[in-house]
Coordinates of C-alpha atoms in Angstrom, one line a residue:
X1 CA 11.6 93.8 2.0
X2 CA 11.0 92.2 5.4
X3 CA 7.2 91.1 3.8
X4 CA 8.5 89.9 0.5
X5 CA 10.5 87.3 2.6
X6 CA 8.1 86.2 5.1
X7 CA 5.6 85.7 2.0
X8 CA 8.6 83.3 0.6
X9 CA 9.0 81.4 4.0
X10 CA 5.4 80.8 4.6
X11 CA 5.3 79.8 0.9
X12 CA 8.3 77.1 1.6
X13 CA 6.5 75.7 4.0
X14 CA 3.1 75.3 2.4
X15 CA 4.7 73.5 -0.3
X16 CA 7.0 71.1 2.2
X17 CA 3.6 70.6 3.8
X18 CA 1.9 69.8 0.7
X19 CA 4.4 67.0 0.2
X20 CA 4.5 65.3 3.1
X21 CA 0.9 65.1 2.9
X22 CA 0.9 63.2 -0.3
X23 CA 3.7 61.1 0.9
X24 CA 1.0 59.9 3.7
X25 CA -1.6 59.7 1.6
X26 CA 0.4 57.5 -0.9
X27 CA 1.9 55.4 2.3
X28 CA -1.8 54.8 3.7
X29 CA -3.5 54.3 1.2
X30 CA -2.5 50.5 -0.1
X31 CA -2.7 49.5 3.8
X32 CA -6.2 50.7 3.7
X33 CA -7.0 48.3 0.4
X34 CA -5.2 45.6 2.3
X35 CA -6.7 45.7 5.4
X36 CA -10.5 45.9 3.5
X37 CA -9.4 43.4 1.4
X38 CA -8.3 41.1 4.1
X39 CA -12.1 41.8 6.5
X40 CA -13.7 40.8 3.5
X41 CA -12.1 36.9 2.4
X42 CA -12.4 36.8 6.3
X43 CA -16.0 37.1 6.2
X44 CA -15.8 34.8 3.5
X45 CA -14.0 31.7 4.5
X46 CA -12.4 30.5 7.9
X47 CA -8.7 30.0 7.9
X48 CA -7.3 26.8 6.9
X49 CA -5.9 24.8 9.5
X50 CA -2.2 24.0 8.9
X51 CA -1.6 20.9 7.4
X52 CA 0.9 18.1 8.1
X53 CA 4.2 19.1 5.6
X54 CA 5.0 15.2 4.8
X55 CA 1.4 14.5 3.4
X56 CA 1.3 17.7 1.2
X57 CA 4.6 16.4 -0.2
X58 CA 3.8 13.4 -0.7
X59 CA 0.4 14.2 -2.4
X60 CA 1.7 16.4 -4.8
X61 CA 4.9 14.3 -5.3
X62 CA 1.8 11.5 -6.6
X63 CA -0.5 14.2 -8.3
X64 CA -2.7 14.1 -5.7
X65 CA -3.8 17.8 -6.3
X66 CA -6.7 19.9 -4.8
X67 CA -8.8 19.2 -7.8
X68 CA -8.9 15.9 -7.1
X69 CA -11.3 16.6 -4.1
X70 CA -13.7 18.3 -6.7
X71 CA -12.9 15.4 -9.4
X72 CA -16.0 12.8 -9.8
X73 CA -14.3 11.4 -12.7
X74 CA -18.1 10.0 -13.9
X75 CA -17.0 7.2 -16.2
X76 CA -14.4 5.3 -13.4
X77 CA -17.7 5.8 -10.7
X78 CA -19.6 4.3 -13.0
X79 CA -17.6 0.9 -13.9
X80 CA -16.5 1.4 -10.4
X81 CA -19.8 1.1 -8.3
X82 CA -20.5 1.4 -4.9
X83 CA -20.0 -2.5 -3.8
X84 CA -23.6 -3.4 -3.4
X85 CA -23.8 -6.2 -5.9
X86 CA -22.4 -7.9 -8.9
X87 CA -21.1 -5.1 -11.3
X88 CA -20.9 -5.4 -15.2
X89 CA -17.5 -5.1 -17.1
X90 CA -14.5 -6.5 -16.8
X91 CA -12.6 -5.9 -13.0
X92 CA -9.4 -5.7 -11.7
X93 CA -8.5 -6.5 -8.0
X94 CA -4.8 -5.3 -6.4
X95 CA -4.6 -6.8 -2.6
X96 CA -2.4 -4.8 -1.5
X97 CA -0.5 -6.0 1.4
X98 CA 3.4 -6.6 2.4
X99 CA 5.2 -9.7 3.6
X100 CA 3.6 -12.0 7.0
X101 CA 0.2 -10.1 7.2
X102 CA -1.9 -13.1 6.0
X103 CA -1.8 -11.9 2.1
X104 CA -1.2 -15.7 0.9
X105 CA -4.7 -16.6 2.7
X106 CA -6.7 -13.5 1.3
X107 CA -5.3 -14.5 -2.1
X108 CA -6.3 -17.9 -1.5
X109 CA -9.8 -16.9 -1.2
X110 CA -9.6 -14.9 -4.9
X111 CA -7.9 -18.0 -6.4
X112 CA -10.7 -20.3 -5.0
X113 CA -13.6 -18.5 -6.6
X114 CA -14.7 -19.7 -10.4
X115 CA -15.0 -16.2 -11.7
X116 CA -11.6 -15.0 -10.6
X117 CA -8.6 -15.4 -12.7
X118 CA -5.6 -15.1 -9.8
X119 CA -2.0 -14.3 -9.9
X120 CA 0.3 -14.8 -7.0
X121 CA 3.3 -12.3 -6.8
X122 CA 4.4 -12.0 -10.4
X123 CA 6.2 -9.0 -9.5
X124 CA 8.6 -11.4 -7.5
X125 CA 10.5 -11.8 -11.1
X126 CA 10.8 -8.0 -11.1
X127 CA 12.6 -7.8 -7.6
X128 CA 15.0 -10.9 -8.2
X129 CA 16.3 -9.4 -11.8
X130 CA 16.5 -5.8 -10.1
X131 CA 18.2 -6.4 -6.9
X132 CA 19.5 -4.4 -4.9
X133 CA 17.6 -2.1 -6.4
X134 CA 15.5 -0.1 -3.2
X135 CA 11.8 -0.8 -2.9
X136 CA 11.5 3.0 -3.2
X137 CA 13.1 2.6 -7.0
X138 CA 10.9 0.1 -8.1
X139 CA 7.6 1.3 -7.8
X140 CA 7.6 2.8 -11.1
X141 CA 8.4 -0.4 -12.7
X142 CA 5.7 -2.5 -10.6
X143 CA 3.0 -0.1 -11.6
X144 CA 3.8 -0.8 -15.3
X145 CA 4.3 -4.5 -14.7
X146 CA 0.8 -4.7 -13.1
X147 CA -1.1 -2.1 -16.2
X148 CA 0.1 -4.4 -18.3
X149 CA -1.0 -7.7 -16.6
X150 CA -4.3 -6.6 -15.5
X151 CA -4.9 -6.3 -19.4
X152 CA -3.7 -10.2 -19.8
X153 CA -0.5 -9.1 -21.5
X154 CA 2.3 -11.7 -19.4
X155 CA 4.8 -10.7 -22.5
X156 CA 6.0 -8.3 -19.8
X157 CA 7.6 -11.0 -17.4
X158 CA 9.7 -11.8 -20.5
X159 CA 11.9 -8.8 -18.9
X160 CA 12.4 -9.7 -15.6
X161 CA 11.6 -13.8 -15.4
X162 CA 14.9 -16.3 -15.3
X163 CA 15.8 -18.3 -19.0
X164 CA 13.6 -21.2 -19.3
X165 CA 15.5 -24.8 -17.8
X166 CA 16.9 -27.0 -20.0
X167 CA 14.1 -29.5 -19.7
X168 CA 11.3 -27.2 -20.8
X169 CA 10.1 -28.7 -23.4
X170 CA 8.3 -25.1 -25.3
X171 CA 11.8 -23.3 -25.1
X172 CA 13.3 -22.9 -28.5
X173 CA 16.5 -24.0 -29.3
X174 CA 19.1 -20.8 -28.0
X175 CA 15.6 -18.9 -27.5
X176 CA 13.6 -16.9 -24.9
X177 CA 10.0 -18.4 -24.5
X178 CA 8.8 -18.7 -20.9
X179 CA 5.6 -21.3 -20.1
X180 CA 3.2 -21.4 -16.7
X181 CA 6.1 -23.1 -15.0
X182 CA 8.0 -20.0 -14.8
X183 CA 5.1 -18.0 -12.8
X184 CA 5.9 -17.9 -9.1
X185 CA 3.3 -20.1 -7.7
X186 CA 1.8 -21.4 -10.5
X187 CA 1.6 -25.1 -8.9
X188 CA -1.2 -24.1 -6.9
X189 CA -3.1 -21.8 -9.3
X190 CA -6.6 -22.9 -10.1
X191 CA -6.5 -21.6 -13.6
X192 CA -3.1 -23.3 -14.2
X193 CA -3.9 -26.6 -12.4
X194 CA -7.4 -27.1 -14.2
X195 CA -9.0 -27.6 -17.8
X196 CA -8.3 -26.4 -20.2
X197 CA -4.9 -25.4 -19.9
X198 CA -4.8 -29.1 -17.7
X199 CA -6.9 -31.7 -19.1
X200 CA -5.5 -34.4 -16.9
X201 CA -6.4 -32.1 -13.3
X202 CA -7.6 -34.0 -10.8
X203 CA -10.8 -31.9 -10.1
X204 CA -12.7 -29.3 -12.1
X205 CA -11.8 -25.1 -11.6
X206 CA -15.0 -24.4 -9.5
X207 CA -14.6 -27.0 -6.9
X208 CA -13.6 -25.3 -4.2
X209 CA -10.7 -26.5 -2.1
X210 CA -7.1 -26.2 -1.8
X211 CA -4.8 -27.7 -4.8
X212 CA -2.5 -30.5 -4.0
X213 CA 1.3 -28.8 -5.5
X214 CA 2.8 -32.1 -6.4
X215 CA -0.1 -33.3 -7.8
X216 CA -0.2 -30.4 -9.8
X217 CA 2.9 -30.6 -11.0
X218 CA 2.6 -34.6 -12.2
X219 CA -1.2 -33.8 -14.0
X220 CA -0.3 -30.2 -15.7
X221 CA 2.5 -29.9 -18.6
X222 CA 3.9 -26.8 -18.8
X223 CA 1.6 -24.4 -20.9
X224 CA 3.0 -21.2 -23.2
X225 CA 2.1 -17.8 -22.2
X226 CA -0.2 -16.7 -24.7
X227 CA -2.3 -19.9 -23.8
X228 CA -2.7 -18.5 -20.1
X229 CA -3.5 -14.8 -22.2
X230 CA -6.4 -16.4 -23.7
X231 CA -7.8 -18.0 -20.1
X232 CA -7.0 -14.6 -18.5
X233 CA -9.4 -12.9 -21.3
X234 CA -12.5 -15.1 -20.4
X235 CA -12.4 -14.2 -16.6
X236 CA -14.5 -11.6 -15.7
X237 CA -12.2 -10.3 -12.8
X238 CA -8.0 -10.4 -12.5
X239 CA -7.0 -10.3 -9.0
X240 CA -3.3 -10.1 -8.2
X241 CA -1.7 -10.2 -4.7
X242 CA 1.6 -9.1 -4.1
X243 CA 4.0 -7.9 -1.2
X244 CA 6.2 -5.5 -3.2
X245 CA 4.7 -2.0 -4.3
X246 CA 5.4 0.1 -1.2
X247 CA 3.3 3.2 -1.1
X248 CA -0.6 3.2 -2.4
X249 CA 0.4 6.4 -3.9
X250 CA 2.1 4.6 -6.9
X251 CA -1.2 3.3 -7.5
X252 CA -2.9 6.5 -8.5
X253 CA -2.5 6.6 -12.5
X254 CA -4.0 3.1 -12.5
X255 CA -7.0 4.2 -10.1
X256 CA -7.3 7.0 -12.5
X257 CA -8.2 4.6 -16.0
X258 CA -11.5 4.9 -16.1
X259 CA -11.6 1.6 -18.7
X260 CA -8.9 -0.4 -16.2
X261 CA -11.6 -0.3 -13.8
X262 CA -9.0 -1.0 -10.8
X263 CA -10.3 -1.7 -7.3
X264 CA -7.7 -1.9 -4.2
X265 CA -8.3 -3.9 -1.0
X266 CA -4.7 -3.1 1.5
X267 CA -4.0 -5.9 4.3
X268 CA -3.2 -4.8 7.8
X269 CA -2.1 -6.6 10.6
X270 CA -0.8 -6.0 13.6
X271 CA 2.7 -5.0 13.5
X272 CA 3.8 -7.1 16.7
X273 CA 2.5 -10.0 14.6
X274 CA 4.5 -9.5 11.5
X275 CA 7.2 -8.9 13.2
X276 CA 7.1 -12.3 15.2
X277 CA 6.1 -14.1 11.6
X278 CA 8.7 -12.5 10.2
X279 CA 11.5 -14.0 12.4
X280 CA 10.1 -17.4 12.0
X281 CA 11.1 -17.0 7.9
X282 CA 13.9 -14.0 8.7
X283 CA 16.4 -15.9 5.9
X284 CA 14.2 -16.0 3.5
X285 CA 12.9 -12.7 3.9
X286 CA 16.4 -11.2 4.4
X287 CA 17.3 -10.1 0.9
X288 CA 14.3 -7.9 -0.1
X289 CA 14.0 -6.9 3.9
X290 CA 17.8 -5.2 2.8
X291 CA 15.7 -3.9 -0.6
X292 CA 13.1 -2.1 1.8
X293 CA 15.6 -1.2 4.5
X294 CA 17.1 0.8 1.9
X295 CA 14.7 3.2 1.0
X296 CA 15.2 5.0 4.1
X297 CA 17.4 7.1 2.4
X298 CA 14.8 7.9 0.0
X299 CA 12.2 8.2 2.2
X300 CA 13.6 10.7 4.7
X301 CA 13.9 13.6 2.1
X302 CA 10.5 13.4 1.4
X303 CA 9.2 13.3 5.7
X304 CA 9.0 10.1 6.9
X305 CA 10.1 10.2 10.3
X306 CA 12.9 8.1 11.6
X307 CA 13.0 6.1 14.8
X308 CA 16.0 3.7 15.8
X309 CA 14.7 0.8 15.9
X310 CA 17.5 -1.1 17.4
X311 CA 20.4 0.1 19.6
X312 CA 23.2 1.8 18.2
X313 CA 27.2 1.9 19.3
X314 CA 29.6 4.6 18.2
X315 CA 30.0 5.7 14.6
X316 CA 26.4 5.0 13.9
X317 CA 26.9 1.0 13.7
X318 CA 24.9 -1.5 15.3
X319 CA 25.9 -2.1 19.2
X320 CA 27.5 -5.4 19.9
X321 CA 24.0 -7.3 20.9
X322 CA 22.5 -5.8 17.7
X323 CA 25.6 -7.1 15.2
X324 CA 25.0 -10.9 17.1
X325 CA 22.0 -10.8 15.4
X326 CA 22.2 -9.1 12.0
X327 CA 18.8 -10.9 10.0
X328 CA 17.0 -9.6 12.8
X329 CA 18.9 -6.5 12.3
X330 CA 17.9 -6.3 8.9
X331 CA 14.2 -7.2 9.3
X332 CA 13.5 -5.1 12.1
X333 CA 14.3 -2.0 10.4
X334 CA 12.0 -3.2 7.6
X335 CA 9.8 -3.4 9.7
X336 CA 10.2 0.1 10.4
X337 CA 10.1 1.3 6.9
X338 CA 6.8 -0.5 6.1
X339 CA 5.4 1.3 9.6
X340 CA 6.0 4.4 8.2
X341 CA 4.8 3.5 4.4
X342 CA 1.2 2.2 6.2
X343 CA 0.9 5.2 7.9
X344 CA 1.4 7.5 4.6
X345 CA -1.0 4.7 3.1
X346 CA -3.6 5.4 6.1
X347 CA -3.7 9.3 5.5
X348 CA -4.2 9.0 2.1
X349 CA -7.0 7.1 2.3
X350 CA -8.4 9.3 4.9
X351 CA -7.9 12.7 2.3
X352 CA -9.2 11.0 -0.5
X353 CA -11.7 12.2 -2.8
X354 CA -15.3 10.2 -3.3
X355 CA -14.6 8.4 -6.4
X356 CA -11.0 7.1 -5.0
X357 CA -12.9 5.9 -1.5
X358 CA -15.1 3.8 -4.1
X359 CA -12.5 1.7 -5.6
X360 CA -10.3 1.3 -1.8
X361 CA -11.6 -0.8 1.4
X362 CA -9.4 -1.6 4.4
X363 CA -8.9 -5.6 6.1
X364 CA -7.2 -6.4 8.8
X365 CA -6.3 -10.2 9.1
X366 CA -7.4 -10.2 12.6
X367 CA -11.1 -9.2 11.1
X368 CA -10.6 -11.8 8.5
X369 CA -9.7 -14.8 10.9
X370 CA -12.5 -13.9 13.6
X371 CA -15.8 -12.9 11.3
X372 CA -14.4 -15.4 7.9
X373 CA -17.6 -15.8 6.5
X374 CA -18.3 -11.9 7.2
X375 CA -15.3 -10.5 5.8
X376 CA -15.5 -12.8 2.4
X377 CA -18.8 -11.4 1.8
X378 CA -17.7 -8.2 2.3
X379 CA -15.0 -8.1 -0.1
X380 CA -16.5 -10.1 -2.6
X381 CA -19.1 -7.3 -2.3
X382 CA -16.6 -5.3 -3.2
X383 CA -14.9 -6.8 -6.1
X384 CA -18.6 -7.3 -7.9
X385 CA -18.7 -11.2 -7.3
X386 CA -21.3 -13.6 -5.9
X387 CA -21.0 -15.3 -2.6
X388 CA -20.8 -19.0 -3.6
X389 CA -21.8 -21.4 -0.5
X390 CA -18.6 -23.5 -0.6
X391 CA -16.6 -20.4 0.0
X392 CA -18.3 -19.5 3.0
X393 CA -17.2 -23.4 4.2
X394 CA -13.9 -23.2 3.0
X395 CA -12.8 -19.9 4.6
X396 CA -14.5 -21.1 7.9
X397 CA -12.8 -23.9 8.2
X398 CA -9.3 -22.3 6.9
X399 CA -9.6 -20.2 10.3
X400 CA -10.4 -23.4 12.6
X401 CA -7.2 -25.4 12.0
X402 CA -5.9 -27.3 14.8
X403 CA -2.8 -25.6 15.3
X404 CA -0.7 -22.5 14.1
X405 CA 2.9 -23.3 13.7
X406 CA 3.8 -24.6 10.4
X407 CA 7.8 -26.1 9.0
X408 CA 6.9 -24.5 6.1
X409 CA 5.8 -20.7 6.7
X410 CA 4.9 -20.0 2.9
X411 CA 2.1 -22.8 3.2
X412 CA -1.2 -22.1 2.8
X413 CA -3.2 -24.7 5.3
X414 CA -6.0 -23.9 7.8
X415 CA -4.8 -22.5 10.9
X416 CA -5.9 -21.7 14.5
X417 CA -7.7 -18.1 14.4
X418 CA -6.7 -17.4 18.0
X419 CA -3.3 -19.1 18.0
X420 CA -2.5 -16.6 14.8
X421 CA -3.8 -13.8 16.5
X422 CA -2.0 -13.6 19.9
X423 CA 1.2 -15.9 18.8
X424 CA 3.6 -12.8 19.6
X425 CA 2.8 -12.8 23.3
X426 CA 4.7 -16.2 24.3
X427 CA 7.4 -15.1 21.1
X428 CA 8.8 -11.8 21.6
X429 CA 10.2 -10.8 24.7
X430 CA 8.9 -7.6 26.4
X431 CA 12.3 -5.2 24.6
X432 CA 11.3 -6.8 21.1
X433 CA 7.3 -5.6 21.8
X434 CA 8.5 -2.3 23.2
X435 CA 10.6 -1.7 19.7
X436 CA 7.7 -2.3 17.2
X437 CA 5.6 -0.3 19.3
X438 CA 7.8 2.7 19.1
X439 CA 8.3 2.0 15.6
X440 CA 5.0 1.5 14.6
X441 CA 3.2 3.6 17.3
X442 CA 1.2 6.0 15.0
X443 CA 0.1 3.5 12.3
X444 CA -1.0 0.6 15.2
X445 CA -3.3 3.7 16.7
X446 CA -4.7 4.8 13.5
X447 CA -5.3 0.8 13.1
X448 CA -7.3 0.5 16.8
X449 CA -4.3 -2.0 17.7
X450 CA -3.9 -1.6 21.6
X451 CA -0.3 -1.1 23.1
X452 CA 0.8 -3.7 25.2
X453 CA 0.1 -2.1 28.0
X454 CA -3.3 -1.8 27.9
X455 CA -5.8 -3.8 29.8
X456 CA -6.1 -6.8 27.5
X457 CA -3.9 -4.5 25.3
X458 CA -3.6 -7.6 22.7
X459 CA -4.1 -8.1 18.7
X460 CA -7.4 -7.5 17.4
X461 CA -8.5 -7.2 20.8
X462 CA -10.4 -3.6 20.0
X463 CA -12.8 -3.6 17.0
X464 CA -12.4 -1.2 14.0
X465 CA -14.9 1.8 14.0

């Protein structure tokens, strides 16, 4: 009896052993595939780095995806070419730039040469009919507007452009039908202000020199739409500046159509700069600086980082020096905005894939106005266009004016180089530098603009590497 039940007990406890043996072996053994699995990717590949959260979101939030690293895209490299010469095919030029960095100038230059059909802020009609729509909102609808005017269709500013006045002698009786005199600019547009569209012009489309407005104006009827289509289709480049589309990002889709053939040139400048133009004009700048000012909203979700930019009382609201002064207000935290959108701008460029580097060069203005005749090679380079002599004059002496200061900021004369460049120093007081430097800190280092601080810590002072 006694043997029959130690037989049982030592037969319990084989089994119980025999169990918790298999539960280790099933607990092991998945760590053990883990763990080899895990020496093995190691050996093959090197952890990533982390990455900075704001620019992943914002490159996927444009479909700026992993496989565009890998993406030749052979057709767009091929109409696209590497800047060395003259390209075939039709071209498109976007300068890329945002209000008081010198964009009217670097236009200028596109509108002066003979193979360039040139547009100057069309999407201004956009902004007006949309207000107070936020900048943020509207890049969408300035990406479309541009698609369809790089490809000479103006039917689009039918949408957005004012009713024709009652002296304009194409507009239909109770109708819609918008001429040349309802393009922003249009008085000083080569194509515009020269045959054919103006028989009577004073001089022909490739002389080279600035166009007299009021003279313009006198010599050059208004002309309908679809005339100006049929000019735009015998240009072999379209070059359009503007101030409005935020973000490059938006750009992408366009970039990405291989028979658009889209090439992107962005204008810096320094920020202290802008800032100081942009007081000069602040009321006429105040209405889309509220348009950029409110994207913050928009912008914070998606991790741009916020700075104050001006002091701030209870509740949140301006302090009692701030409200004294509430364009300024308004204009420096534009400012801000537009920091932040350069620097997103800046970091894209820098992750972008081979073909997109192709069809995207950098200027700053204070390049532009030291080396002219340097820098208008260059980008002519770039856009596929020939170097004509008279350029290299007129941009030269565009950048040896006798003085800076002008009643009329908007104008387009030749200004002092230097005067342009360092004009902020004797303008802003030492709190107004200190702001845009904290502001615009990261975007100004990224841009080799010095802090104020610095020994001889002034604009343009270090060159780009």
């Amino acid at each position: 009896m006694k043997g029959r039940r130690r037989w049982r007990w030592q037969h319990r406890r084989f089994a119980l052993l025999l169990v918790l043996y298999t539960l280790l072996l099933l607990l092991l053994l998945p760590y053990v595939l883990d763990y080899g699995a895990g020496r093995g990717r190691g050996a093959e590949e090197a952890p990533r780095p982390p990455r900075c959260p704001s620019l992943e979101e914002a490159l996927g939030e444009w479909g700026w995806g992993e496989e565009d690293e890998e993406e030749e895209q052979p057709a767009a490299a091929a109409g696209a070419g590497n800047g060395s010469g003259p390209a075939e095919g039709k071209r498109h030029i976007y300068l890329h730039a945002t209000w008081r960095t010198g964009s009217s100038f670097l236009g200028e230059l596109f509108n002066q040469h003979p193979d360039v059909f040139y547009l100057y802020e069309p999407m201004w009609h956009l902004w007006q009919a949309l207000y107070p729509a936020d900048a943020l909102s509207l890049q969408g609808a300035l990406r479309d507007m541009l698609r369809s005017l790089f490809r000479c269709d103006f039917s689009v500013l039918r949408l957005y452009a004012a009713p024709p006045g009652p002296r304009d002698p194409l507009a239909p009786a109770g109708g819609h039908n918008l001429t040349t005199a309802a393009l922003f600019g249009w008085r000083t547009n080569k194509v515009i202000c020269s045959a054919p569209l103006c028989p009577a012009a004073p001089g022909p489309r490739h002389q080279i020199g600035l166009i007299d407005g009021a003279a313009c104006e006198r010599s050059c009827p208004p002309r309908g739409l679809q005339e100006l289509e049929a000019e735009c289709r015998k240009y072999p480049v379209v070059a359009i500046k503007d101030v409005r589309l935020l973000e490059l990002g938006a750009l992408l889709p366009l970039l990405r159509e291989p028979g658009l053939n889209l090439r992107v040139i962005q204008l810096f400048r320094d920020p202290r700069a802008v800032h100081n133009s942009r007081l000069k004009a602040k009321q006429a700048l105040l209405r889309e600086s509220i348009q950029v000012l409110r994207s913050r909203q928009r912008a914070e979700p998606r991790g741009l980082p916020r700075r104050q930019f001006l002091p701030m009382g209870g509740g949140g609201r301006p302090a009692p020096q701030a409200q004294q002064h509430r364009a300024e207000f308004f204009l420096s935290g534009a400012l801000e905005v537009i920091c932040q959108a350069w620097l997103r701008d800046l970091l894209f460029s820098r992750r972008a894939p081979a073909w997109l580097r192709r069809r995207y060069t950098q200027l700053r203005y204070e390049d532009l106005v030291r080396e002219p005749r340097a820098q208008l090679r260059r980008l002519l380079r770039f856009a596929g266009l020939p170097v004509p002599p008279a350029m290299e004059s007129f941009v030269l002496n565009m950048t040896r004016g006798a003085a800076y200061s002008s009643d009329r900021p908007f104008l387009i004369s030749a200004r002092d180089a230097r005067e342009a460049i360092h004009a902020w120093r004797e303008r802003l007081s030492r709190e107004q530098v200190r702001q845009v430097e904290a502001a615009c800190g990261e975007a100004m280092s990224l841009l080799s603009y010095p802090p104020s601080a610095e020994p001889g810590g002034g604009a343009g002072e270090r060159k780009r590497r």
